Coordinates of C-alpha atoms in Angstrom, one line a residue:
Chain A
X1 CA -23.4 -5.2 -6.9
X2 CA -20.8 -7.1 -5.0
X3 CA -20.3 -7.6 -1.3
X4 CA -17.2 -6.5 0.5
X5 CA -15.8 -8.3 3.6
X6 CA -13.6 -6.3 5.9
X7 CA -11.3 -8.3 8.2
X8 CA -11.0 -6.0 11.3
X9 CA -8.4 -6.0 14.0
X10 CA -9.0 -4.6 17.5
X11 CA -7.1 -3.7 20.6
X12 CA -8.5 -3.0 24.1
X13 CA -12.1 -3.5 22.8
X14 CA -11.8 -0.9 20.1
X15 CA -11.3 -1.3 16.4
X16 CA -7.9 -0.3 15.2
X17 CA -7.7 2.9 13.2
X18 CA -6.6 1.0 10.1
X19 CA -9.7 -1.1 10.3
X20 CA -11.9 2.0 10.5
X21 CA -10.2 3.2 7.3
X22 CA -11.1 -0.1 5.5
X23 CA -14.7 0.0 6.7
X24 CA -15.0 3.6 5.6
X25 CA -13.6 2.8 2.1
X26 CA -15.9 -0.2 1.8
X27 CA -18.9 1.9 2.9
X28 CA -18.2 4.7 0.5
X29 CA -18.2 2.3 -2.5
X30 CA -21.9 1.9 -2.0
X31 CA -21.7 -1.9 -1.9
X32 CA -22.9 -4.2 0.9
X33 CA -20.3 -4.2 3.7
X34 CA -19.8 -7.1 6.1
X35 CA -17.0 -7.5 8.7
X36 CA -15.1 -10.4 10.2
X37 CA -13.4 -10.5 13.6
X38 CA -11.9 -13.3 15.6
X39 CA -11.0 -14.0 19.2
X40 CA -13.0 -14.4 22.4
X41 CA -13.6 -10.6 22.6
X42 CA -14.5 -10.3 18.9
X43 CA -18.3 -9.7 19.4
X44 CA -17.5 -6.7 21.5
X45 CA -16.6 -4.6 18.5
X46 CA -19.7 -5.4 16.5
X47 CA -21.4 -2.1 17.5
X48 CA -18.5 -0.1 16.4
X49 CA -18.2 -2.0 13.1
X50 CA -21.9 -1.3 12.4
X51 CA -21.4 2.4 12.9
X52 CA -18.9 2.3 10.1
X53 CA -21.2 0.5 7.7
X54 CA -21.0 -3.3 8.5
X55 CA -24.5 -4.8 8.2
X56 CA -23.3 -8.3 9.2
X57 CA -20.4 -9.2 11.3
X58 CA -18.9 -12.7 11.3
X59 CA -17.2 -13.6 14.5
X60 CA -15.2 -16.6 15.5
X61 CA -15.3 -16.5 19.3
X62 CA -13.1 -19.6 20.1
X63 CA -10.3 -18.8 22.5
X64 CA -7.9 -20.6 20.1
X65 CA -8.3 -17.5 18.0
X66 CA -6.9 -15.2 20.7
X67 CA -3.4 -16.0 19.5
X68 CA -2.5 -15.8 15.8
X69 CA -1.9 -19.2 14.4
X70 CA -1.5 -19.1 10.5
X71 CA -2.9 -22.6 10.0
X72 CA -6.0 -22.1 12.1
X73 CA -6.7 -18.5 10.9
X74 CA -6.3 -19.6 7.2
X75 CA -9.0 -22.2 7.8
X76 CA -11.3 -19.8 9.7
X77 CA -11.0 -16.9 7.2
X78 CA -11.4 -19.0 4.1
X79 CA -14.6 -20.5 5.6
X80 CA -16.0 -17.0 6.4
X81 CA -15.1 -15.6 3.0
X82 CA -16.9 -18.5 1.3
X83 CA -19.9 -18.2 3.6
X84 CA -20.2 -14.5 3.2
X85 CA -20.0 -14.8 -0.6
X86 CA -18.0 -11.6 -0.7
X87 CA -16.2 -10.8 -3.9
X88 CA -13.8 -8.3 -2.4
X89 CA -11.9 -8.8 0.9
X90 CA -10.1 -5.8 2.6
X91 CA -7.6 -6.3 5.4
X92 CA -4.7 -4.3 6.8
X93 CA -1.2 -5.0 5.7
X94 CA -0.3 -5.6 9.4
X95 CA 2.1 -8.3 10.7
X96 CA -1.0 -10.6 10.9
X97 CA -2.6 -9.5 7.6
X98 CA 0.6 -9.8 5.6
X99 CA 1.2 -13.3 6.9
X100 CA -2.3 -14.7 6.7
X101 CA -3.9 -13.4 3.5
X102 CA -1.4 -14.6 0.9
X103 CA -2.1 -18.2 2.2
X104 CA -5.8 -17.5 2.2
X105 CA -5.5 -16.3 -1.4
X106 CA -3.6 -19.4 -2.4
X107 CA -6.3 -21.7 -0.8
X108 CA -9.2 -19.8 -2.4
X109 CA -7.4 -19.3 -5.8
X110 CA -8.1 -15.6 -5.2
X111 CA -6.1 -12.6 -6.5
X112 CA -4.2 -10.6 -3.9
X113 CA -2.6 -7.2 -3.8
X114 CA -0.5 -6.6 -0.7
X115 CA 0.8 -3.4 0.9
X116 CA -1.4 -1.0 -1.1
X117 CA -1.5 2.7 -0.5
X118 CA -4.4 3.7 -2.7
X119 CA -7.7 1.9 -3.3
X120 CA -10.5 2.6 -5.8
X121 CA -13.6 0.5 -5.8
X122 CA -16.0 1.1 -8.7
X123 CA -18.5 -1.7 -9.0
X124 CA -16.6 -4.9 -9.8
X125 CA -13.6 -2.8 -10.8
X126 CA -10.9 -2.6 -8.1
X127 CA -7.7 -0.7 -8.7
X128 CA -4.9 -0.1 -6.2
X129 CA -1.5 1.5 -6.0
X130 CA 1.5 -0.2 -4.4
X131 CA 5.0 0.9 -3.8
X132 CA 7.6 -1.3 -5.4
X133 CA 11.4 -1.2 -5.5
X134 CA 11.6 0.1 -2.0
X135 CA 9.3 3.0 -2.7
X136 CA 11.3 4.2 -5.7
X137 CA 8.4 3.4 -8.0
X138 CA 4.6 2.9 -7.7
X139 CA 2.6 0.3 -9.5
X140 CA -1.1 0.8 -10.5
X141 CA -2.7 -2.6 -10.5
X142 CA -6.0 -4.2 -11.0
X143 CA -7.4 -7.7 -10.9
X144 CA -8.4 -10.1 -13.7
X145 CA -9.5 -13.8 -13.9
X146 CA -10.5 -14.1 -10.3
X147 CA -13.9 -14.2 -8.6
X148 CA -12.4 -13.3 -5.2
X149 CA -10.1 -10.3 -4.8
X150 CA -8.1 -9.5 -1.7
X151 CA -6.5 -6.1 -1.0
X152 CA -4.2 -5.5 1.9
X153 CA -3.9 -1.8 2.8
X154 CA -1.1 0.0 4.7
X155 CA -2.4 1.9 7.7
X156 CA -2.9 5.7 7.5
X157 CA -3.8 5.8 3.8
X158 CA -7.6 6.2 3.7
X159 CA -10.0 8.7 5.2
X160 CA -12.3 7.6 8.1
X161 CA -16.0 8.4 7.7
X162 CA -18.4 9.9 10.3
X163 CA -19.8 7.0 12.4
X164 CA -23.6 6.5 12.4
X165 CA -24.5 6.1 16.0
X166 CA -27.8 4.5 15.4
X167 CA -26.6 1.7 13.1
X168 CA -27.0 -1.9 14.1
X169 CA -25.4 -5.1 12.9
X170 CA -26.3 -8.7 12.7
X171 CA -23.8 -10.9 14.5
X172 CA -23.1 -14.2 12.8
X173 CA -21.2 -16.6 14.9
X174 CA -19.0 -19.0 13.1
X175 CA -17.3 -22.0 14.7
X176 CA -14.3 -23.7 13.2
X177 CA -13.8 -27.5 13.3
X178 CA -10.1 -27.4 13.6
X179 CA -8.3 -30.5 12.5
X180 CA -5.1 -31.5 14.3
X181 CA -2.7 -28.6 13.7
X182 CA 0.9 -28.8 12.9
X183 CA 1.5 -25.2 14.1
X184 CA 1.6 -24.6 17.8
X185 CA 1.9 -21.2 19.4
X186 CA 4.0 -21.9 22.4
X187 CA 4.3 -18.4 23.8
X188 CA 3.5 -14.8 22.9
X189 CA 6.0 -12.4 24.5
X190 CA 4.5 -8.9 24.7
X191 CA 6.6 -6.0 23.6
X192 CA 7.8 -3.6 26.3
X193 CA 6.2 -0.6 24.7
X194 CA 2.5 0.3 25.1
X195 CA 2.8 2.7 22.2
X196 CA 1.4 2.1 18.7
X197 CA 3.6 0.0 16.5
X198 CA 5.8 2.0 14.0
X199 CA 3.7 0.6 11.1
X200 CA 0.5 2.0 12.6
X201 CA 1.9 5.2 14.1
X202 CA 0.6 8.6 12.9
X203 CA 3.7 10.4 14.2
X204 CA 7.2 8.9 14.4
X205 CA 10.2 10.5 16.0
X206 CA 13.3 8.7 14.8
X207 CA 17.0 8.9 15.8
X208 CA 20.2 8.0 14.1
X209 CA 23.9 8.0 14.7
X210 CA 23.8 11.8 15.2
X211 CA 22.2 11.1 18.6
X212 CA 25.8 10.3 19.6
X213 CA 24.9 7.7 22.3
X214 CA 22.2 5.3 23.4
X215 CA 21.3 7.4 26.5
X216 CA 20.4 10.4 24.3
X217 CA 17.4 8.5 23.0
X218 CA 15.6 9.8 26.1
X219 CA 15.4 13.2 24.3
X220 CA 13.4 11.5 21.5
X221 CA 11.2 9.7 24.0
X222 CA 10.3 13.0 25.7
X223 CA 9.4 14.5 22.4
X224 CA 7.5 11.4 21.4
X225 CA 5.5 11.5 24.7
X226 CA 4.4 15.1 24.0
X227 CA 3.3 14.2 20.4
X228 CA 1.8 10.8 21.2
X229 CA 4.4 9.5 18.8
X230 CA 6.3 6.2 18.5
X231 CA 10.1 6.2 18.5
X232 CA 12.0 4.8 15.6
X233 CA 15.7 4.4 14.7
X234 CA 18.1 4.0 11.8
X235 CA 19.9 0.8 11.1
X236 CA 23.2 2.2 12.3
X237 CA 22.0 2.6 15.9
X238 CA 20.2 -0.8 15.9
X239 CA 23.4 -2.4 14.7
X240 CA 25.3 -0.5 17.4
X241 CA 22.9 -2.0 20.0
X242 CA 21.5 1.3 21.2
X243 CA 17.9 0.2 20.6
X244 CA 16.2 -3.1 19.6
X245 CA 15.6 -4.2 16.0
X246 CA 11.8 -3.7 16.3
X247 CA 12.4 0.0 16.2
X248 CA 14.4 -0.1 13.0
X249 CA 12.9 1.9 10.1
X250 CA 14.0 1.1 6.5
X251 CA 15.1 -1.8 4.5
X252 CA 15.7 -4.8 6.8
X253 CA 13.5 -2.9 9.3
X254 CA 10.0 -1.6 9.1
X255 CA 8.3 0.4 6.3
X256 CA 6.3 3.2 7.8
X257 CA 3.9 5.8 6.5
X258 CA 3.0 8.3 9.2
X259 CA 1.5 11.8 8.7
X260 CA 4.6 13.2 10.4
X261 CA 8.1 11.7 10.5
X262 CA 10.8 13.6 12.4
X263 CA 14.3 12.3 11.6
X264 CA 16.9 13.4 14.1
X265 CA 20.6 12.8 13.4
X266 CA 19.8 10.5 10.5
X267 CA 21.8 11.2 7.4
X268 CA 19.3 9.4 5.1
X269 CA 21.0 6.4 3.5
X270 CA 18.9 5.0 0.7
X271 CA 18.0 2.0 2.8
X272 CA 16.5 4.3 5.4
X273 CA 14.6 6.4 2.9
X274 CA 13.2 3.1 1.5
X275 CA 11.4 2.6 4.7
X276 CA 10.0 6.1 5.3
X277 CA 9.6 8.0 2.0
X278 CA 5.9 7.3 2.1
X279 CA 5.5 9.7 5.1
X280 CA 3.3 12.7 4.4
X281 CA 5.5 15.3 6.1
X282 CA 9.1 14.8 6.9
X283 CA 11.1 17.0 9.3
X284 CA 14.9 16.6 9.2
X285 CA 17.2 17.8 12.0
X286 CA 20.8 17.2 11.3
X287 CA 24.1 19.0 11.8
X288 CA 25.2 18.3 8.2
X289 CA 23.3 20.6 5.8
X290 CA 24.4 18.3 2.9
X291 CA 22.9 15.2 4.4
X292 CA 20.7 13.3 1.9
X293 CA 17.8 13.4 4.3
X294 CA 17.3 17.1 3.5
X295 CA 16.5 16.2 -0.1
X296 CA 13.5 14.1 1.1
X297 CA 12.4 16.5 3.9
X298 CA 9.6 18.9 3.8
X299 CA 11.0 21.0 6.6
X300 CA 14.5 21.1 8.0
X301 CA 16.6 22.5 10.9
X302 CA 20.4 22.4 10.5
X303 CA 21.6 21.8 14.1
X304 CA 22.6 19.5 16.8
X305 CA 19.9 17.3 18.6
X306 CA 21.1 18.5 22.0
X307 CA 20.4 22.2 21.1
X308 CA 17.2 21.5 19.1
X309 CA 15.3 18.7 20.8
X310 CA 14.7 20.2 24.3
X311 CA 13.4 23.4 22.8
X312 CA 11.3 21.6 20.2
X313 CA 9.7 19.5 22.9
X314 CA 8.8 22.6 24.9
X315 CA 7.4 24.3 21.8
X316 CA 5.3 21.3 20.9
X317 CA 4.1 21.2 24.5
X318 CA 2.8 24.8 24.2
X319 CA 1.3 24.1 20.7
X320 CA -0.5 20.9 21.9
X321 CA -1.8 22.5 25.1
Chain B
X1 CA 17.7 -34.8 4.4
X2 CA 17.4 -31.7 2.3
X3 CA 17.1 -28.0 3.2
X4 CA 15.7 -26.0 0.4
X5 CA 16.3 -22.2 0.1
X6 CA 14.2 -20.2 -2.3
X7 CA 15.9 -17.0 -3.5
X8 CA 15.2 -14.2 -5.8
X9 CA 17.4 -11.9 -7.8
X10 CA 16.4 -8.2 -7.4
X11 CA 17.8 -4.8 -8.4
X12 CA 20.3 -3.5 -5.9
X13 CA 18.8 -1.0 -3.5
X14 CA 21.1 1.7 -4.8
X15 CA 19.9 1.2 -8.4
X16 CA 18.1 4.2 -9.8
X17 CA 14.8 2.9 -11.1
X18 CA 13.7 4.2 -14.6
X19 CA 10.4 3.4 -16.3
X20 CA 10.7 2.5 -20.0
X21 CA 8.2 3.5 -22.8
X22 CA 6.7 0.0 -22.5
X23 CA 5.7 0.7 -18.9
X24 CA 8.3 -1.8 -17.7
X25 CA 11.3 -1.1 -15.5
X26 CA 14.1 -0.1 -17.9
X27 CA 16.8 -2.8 -17.4
X28 CA 19.6 -0.7 -18.6
X29 CA 22.0 0.1 -15.7
X30 CA 20.2 -2.2 -13.2
X31 CA 22.7 -4.0 -11.0
X32 CA 21.3 -7.4 -10.0
X33 CA 21.9 -8.8 -6.6
X34 CA 20.5 -11.6 -4.4
X35 CA 17.5 -10.3 -2.3
X36 CA 19.0 -9.2 1.0
X37 CA 16.7 -11.2 3.2
X38 CA 17.5 -14.4 1.2
X39 CA 21.1 -14.3 2.6
X40 CA 19.7 -14.9 6.1
X41 CA 17.8 -17.9 4.7
X42 CA 20.9 -19.4 3.0
X43 CA 23.0 -18.8 6.1
X44 CA 20.5 -20.6 8.3
X45 CA 20.2 -23.6 5.9
X46 CA 24.0 -23.9 5.9
X47 CA 24.2 -23.7 9.7
X48 CA 21.6 -26.5 9.9
X49 CA 23.5 -28.7 7.4
X50 CA 26.6 -28.3 9.6
X51 CA 24.6 -29.6 12.6
X52 CA 23.1 -32.4 10.6
X53 CA 25.9 -34.5 8.9
X54 CA 24.8 -35.9 5.6
X55 CA 22.2 -33.3 4.9
X56 CA 22.3 -30.9 1.9
X57 CA 21.3 -27.4 1.0
X58 CA 19.6 -26.9 -2.3
X59 CA 18.9 -23.5 -3.6
X60 CA 16.2 -22.7 -6.1
X61 CA 15.1 -19.6 -7.9
X62 CA 12.5 -18.5 -10.5
X63 CA 13.5 -16.0 -13.2
X64 CA 15.0 -15.4 -16.6
X65 CA 17.9 -17.8 -17.2
X66 CA 20.2 -15.2 -18.7
X67 CA 20.6 -13.1 -15.5
X68 CA 19.2 -15.3 -12.7
X69 CA 21.9 -17.9 -12.8
X70 CA 24.3 -15.4 -11.2
X71 CA 22.2 -15.3 -8.0
X72 CA 22.3 -19.1 -7.7
X73 CA 26.1 -19.0 -8.1
X74 CA 26.3 -16.5 -5.3
X75 CA 24.4 -18.9 -3.1
X76 CA 26.6 -21.8 -4.2
X77 CA 29.7 -19.7 -3.4
X78 CA 28.3 -19.1 0.1
X79 CA 28.2 -22.9 0.5
X80 CA 25.0 -24.3 -0.9
X81 CA 25.3 -27.8 -2.5
X82 CA 23.1 -27.7 -5.5
X83 CA 21.3 -25.0 -7.5
X84 CA 18.1 -25.3 -9.5
X85 CA 17.1 -22.6 -12.0
X86 CA 13.4 -22.4 -13.0
X87 CA 13.6 -20.5 -16.2
X88 CA 10.6 -18.2 -16.4
X89 CA 9.7 -14.6 -17.4
X90 CA 10.5 -11.8 -15.0
X91 CA 7.9 -10.3 -12.7
X92 CA 5.6 -13.3 -12.3
X93 CA 2.9 -12.8 -9.7
X94 CA 3.6 -14.5 -6.3
X95 CA 1.0 -17.4 -6.8
X96 CA 2.7 -18.5 -10.0
X97 CA 6.2 -18.3 -8.5
X98 CA 5.1 -20.2 -5.4
X99 CA 3.4 -22.9 -7.4
X100 CA 6.5 -23.5 -9.5
X101 CA 8.7 -23.6 -6.4
X102 CA 6.4 -26.1 -4.6
X103 CA 6.3 -28.4 -7.7
X104 CA 10.1 -28.4 -8.1
X105 CA 10.7 -29.1 -4.4
X106 CA 8.3 -31.9 -4.6
X107 CA 9.9 -33.3 -7.7
X108 CA 13.3 -33.3 -6.0
X109 CA 12.0 -35.4 -3.2
X110 CA 10.7 -32.8 -0.7
X111 CA 12.4 -30.9 2.1
X112 CA 12.9 -31.0 5.8
X113 CA 12.7 -27.2 5.9
X114 CA 12.2 -24.6 3.1
X115 CA 13.9 -21.3 4.0
X116 CA 13.0 -18.1 2.2
X117 CA 13.5 -14.4 2.8
X118 CA 10.6 -12.6 4.5
X119 CA 10.2 -10.1 1.6
X120 CA 11.6 -9.5 -1.8
X121 CA 12.6 -5.9 -2.0
X122 CA 11.5 -5.5 -5.7
X123 CA 7.8 -6.4 -5.7
X124 CA 7.3 -6.0 -2.0
X125 CA 4.6 -8.6 -1.8
X126 CA 5.8 -10.8 1.1
X127 CA 3.6 -13.6 -0.2
X128 CA 5.5 -16.4 -1.9
X129 CA 6.6 -18.1 1.3
X130 CA 3.0 -18.5 2.6
X131 CA 1.7 -19.5 -0.8
X132 CA 4.5 -22.0 -1.3
X133 CA 3.6 -23.5 2.1
X134 CA -0.1 -23.7 1.1
X135 CA 0.6 -25.4 -2.2
X136 CA 3.0 -27.8 -0.5
X137 CA 0.6 -28.4 2.5
X138 CA 3.4 -27.4 4.9
X139 CA 3.0 -25.1 8.0
X140 CA 4.7 -21.8 7.7
X141 CA 6.1 -18.9 9.9
X142 CA 7.3 -15.6 8.5
X143 CA 9.5 -12.8 9.9
X144 CA 11.6 -15.3 11.8
X145 CA 14.5 -14.1 13.8
X146 CA 15.4 -17.3 15.7
X147 CA 15.4 -20.9 14.6
X148 CA 16.1 -24.3 16.1
X149 CA 15.3 -27.8 15.0
X150 CA 15.0 -31.4 16.3
X151 CA 14.0 -34.6 14.5
X152 CA 10.3 -33.8 14.2
X153 CA 9.8 -30.1 14.9
X154 CA 11.3 -26.7 14.3
X155 CA 10.8 -23.9 16.9
X156 CA 11.1 -20.3 15.7
X157 CA 10.6 -16.8 17.0
X158 CA 8.5 -14.5 14.9
X159 CA 8.5 -10.7 15.2
X160 CA 5.1 -9.2 15.3
X161 CA 3.9 -5.6 16.0
X162 CA 5.2 -3.5 18.8
X163 CA 8.2 -5.7 19.6
X164 CA 5.9 -8.6 20.3
X165 CA 7.5 -12.0 19.8
X166 CA 5.6 -15.2 19.0
X167 CA 7.3 -18.5 19.8
X168 CA 6.0 -21.0 17.3
X169 CA 6.6 -24.8 17.0
X170 CA 5.9 -26.4 13.6
X171 CA 6.0 -30.1 12.6
X172 CA 8.4 -30.5 9.7
X173 CA 8.4 -30.2 6.7
X174 CA 7.8 -26.5 7.3
X175 CA 8.4 -23.1 5.5
X176 CA 10.4 -20.5 7.4
X177 CA 10.7 -16.9 6.1
X178 CA 13.9 -15.3 7.5
X179 CA 14.2 -11.8 8.9
X180 CA 17.2 -9.7 9.8
X181 CA 18.6 -10.8 13.1
X182 CA 18.3 -14.6 12.4
X183 CA 22.0 -14.8 11.9
X184 CA 25.0 -13.1 10.3
X185 CA 25.3 -14.3 6.7
X186 CA 28.8 -15.4 5.8
X187 CA 30.7 -14.1 2.9
X188 CA 31.5 -16.3 -0.1
X189 CA 35.0 -17.8 0.3
X190 CA 37.5 -17.7 -2.6
X191 CA 37.4 -21.6 -3.0
X192 CA 33.6 -21.4 -2.7
X193 CA 33.5 -18.9 -5.6
X194 CA 35.8 -21.1 -7.8
X195 CA 33.7 -24.1 -7.0
X196 CA 30.4 -22.3 -7.7
X197 CA 31.7 -21.2 -11.1
X198 CA 32.2 -24.8 -12.3
X199 CA 29.0 -26.1 -10.8
X200 CA 26.4 -27.3 -13.3
X201 CA 23.0 -25.8 -12.5
X202 CA 20.0 -27.9 -12.9
X203 CA 17.6 -26.1 -15.2
X204 CA 13.8 -26.5 -15.4
X205 CA 11.5 -24.6 -17.7
X206 CA 8.4 -23.3 -16.0
X207 CA 6.3 -24.4 -18.9
X208 CA 7.4 -28.0 -18.3
X209 CA 5.8 -28.0 -14.8
X210 CA 2.4 -28.4 -16.3
X211 CA 0.3 -25.8 -14.6
X212 CA -1.5 -22.8 -16.1
X213 CA 0.3 -19.5 -15.7
X214 CA -2.9 -17.3 -15.7
X215 CA -2.2 -14.1 -13.7
X216 CA -4.9 -12.8 -11.4
X217 CA -3.5 -9.3 -11.3
X218 CA -2.5 -6.8 -14.0
X219 CA -0.2 -3.8 -13.8
X220 CA -1.9 -0.8 -15.5
X221 CA 1.0 1.6 -15.1
X222 CA 4.2 2.3 -13.3
X223 CA 4.8 5.8 -11.9
X224 CA 7.8 7.4 -10.4
X225 CA 7.3 9.5 -7.2
X226 CA 6.2 13.1 -7.9
X227 CA 9.0 15.7 -7.8
X228 CA 9.2 17.0 -4.3
X229 CA 9.6 20.7 -3.7
X230 CA 12.9 21.6 -2.0
X231 CA 13.1 21.5 1.8
X232 CA 12.1 24.6 3.7
X233 CA 15.0 25.2 6.0
X234 CA 14.3 27.2 9.2
X235 CA 16.6 30.1 9.9
X236 CA 17.6 32.4 12.8
X237 CA 18.3 31.5 16.5
X238 CA 17.4 27.9 17.4
X239 CA 14.4 29.1 19.4
X240 CA 13.1 31.0 16.4
X241 CA 13.7 28.0 14.1
X242 CA 11.9 25.7 16.5
X243 CA 8.9 28.0 16.8
X244 CA 8.6 28.5 13.0
X245 CA 8.8 24.8 12.5
X246 CA 5.9 24.0 14.9
X247 CA 3.9 26.8 13.4
X248 CA 4.4 25.4 9.9
X249 CA 3.5 21.9 11.0
X250 CA 0.3 23.2 12.6
X251 CA -0.9 25.8 10.0
X252 CA 0.7 24.8 6.7
X253 CA 1.2 21.0 6.9
X254 CA -1.7 20.6 9.3
X255 CA -0.3 17.4 10.8
X256 CA -0.6 18.3 14.5

């Protein structure tokens, strides 16, 4: 039986939902599960990691690991992976994961599958499913010729198991002897929003040109507040300068996979669909009944945002009460 | 001083993807274009050449010779100086592509900066830039939307989650993977297109690079998305539509 190392990410002292998904998947494979976390607060999540099956947790507590530095993190993670003797590494296909692990794979001569949406672990046999060609096709893939396998999973794809409150874990502190680095993180400018990033959000309320003007995005924000959702946008309104690029969903923006995607005033250009067709349930609200978005939608309302959104927000408020 | 740009030829986003009997993408009817993010990479390299007289922009790609040369000619028409085609089978895994790129860049005397797109829209791996940096022993930054350079360093802005922005300084040579927002890619000019047509491309066979092409991953099957049932449109007064929608989301879709 192999050993699975889960690289976990955390926020405000709690494991991210996507990391719980990975721990749960690792645990249900029946193999030994260990976790790895980095940063000065990393040890604080060891109890939570243990409740989801991690028997050991490797932590790098150096403050230099509080900010993501690709060079330093590659060094730290390759050392931990080697030390743990894990044959499978799971991480989230987050901004950090997608940047870091391809380099780690290259250094370790490991196989890597990024941006996966399904994962099956059966002994040494690991298969995954990945969207390719902008989500127009799925590829079922497996590993060969590699002792170390790395899988990067998109958030919101795997079930979370019931935590075991009495579990304990063994914390293994690892320190990194960093050589002189050629990469320097000069500044990290926080985003303005306290909401979950689009790529992690479970509900997204997205607006397009049909919102008519930038000021009308407040209707989307009100709806998003009621649902605990994150606001997104189409390329057209980003290019028009109504909202910033970090809100763009679709090709040249973000690829998202929430449980619920509400598209308001978005016609559904193929570039937009490429970024959100992995959503479980899609609601389209558009004045044009022939808009392509209705062909992807689960539910639809033909109507104007100004008539629909205030009523919808009220209705959700009642339903969520 | 050389700026290298690594590009990839991919099916146009509008292309309808069909799976052939051999479990490969059916090439019939596929319109090939340069990967959209690579255009930002080329534009940035050309801008840096303009600021650094005497420097050159070299574009390199990995893929089947018969079709891939066209992508290089597009880059040359935009204003790149030289094109290198690494003739190789289609759909290589990122490690192999990255290894080939790093070897060819090294053979050509190395680079000040290697620019790439942050993601290829066909295999969706966003891996080659980082692997190429690793094999070349260069630092890297991906998802870059701002770039500046002095004699020893480049300073870039990287977009992370939640609108967070990381300002990163790297000692050159370095790998920079371009995101939308970095610049506005120029269109090819007519003289540029004429010149690009006549340009002799440098060709390298991947087998001549002397490394083993053993893949670490294997595609078992390609699947198209399942047929989706038609949309359920709400009907009646807006209030009634809104209330049925919320009820369906709660009781049928169970997403609330």
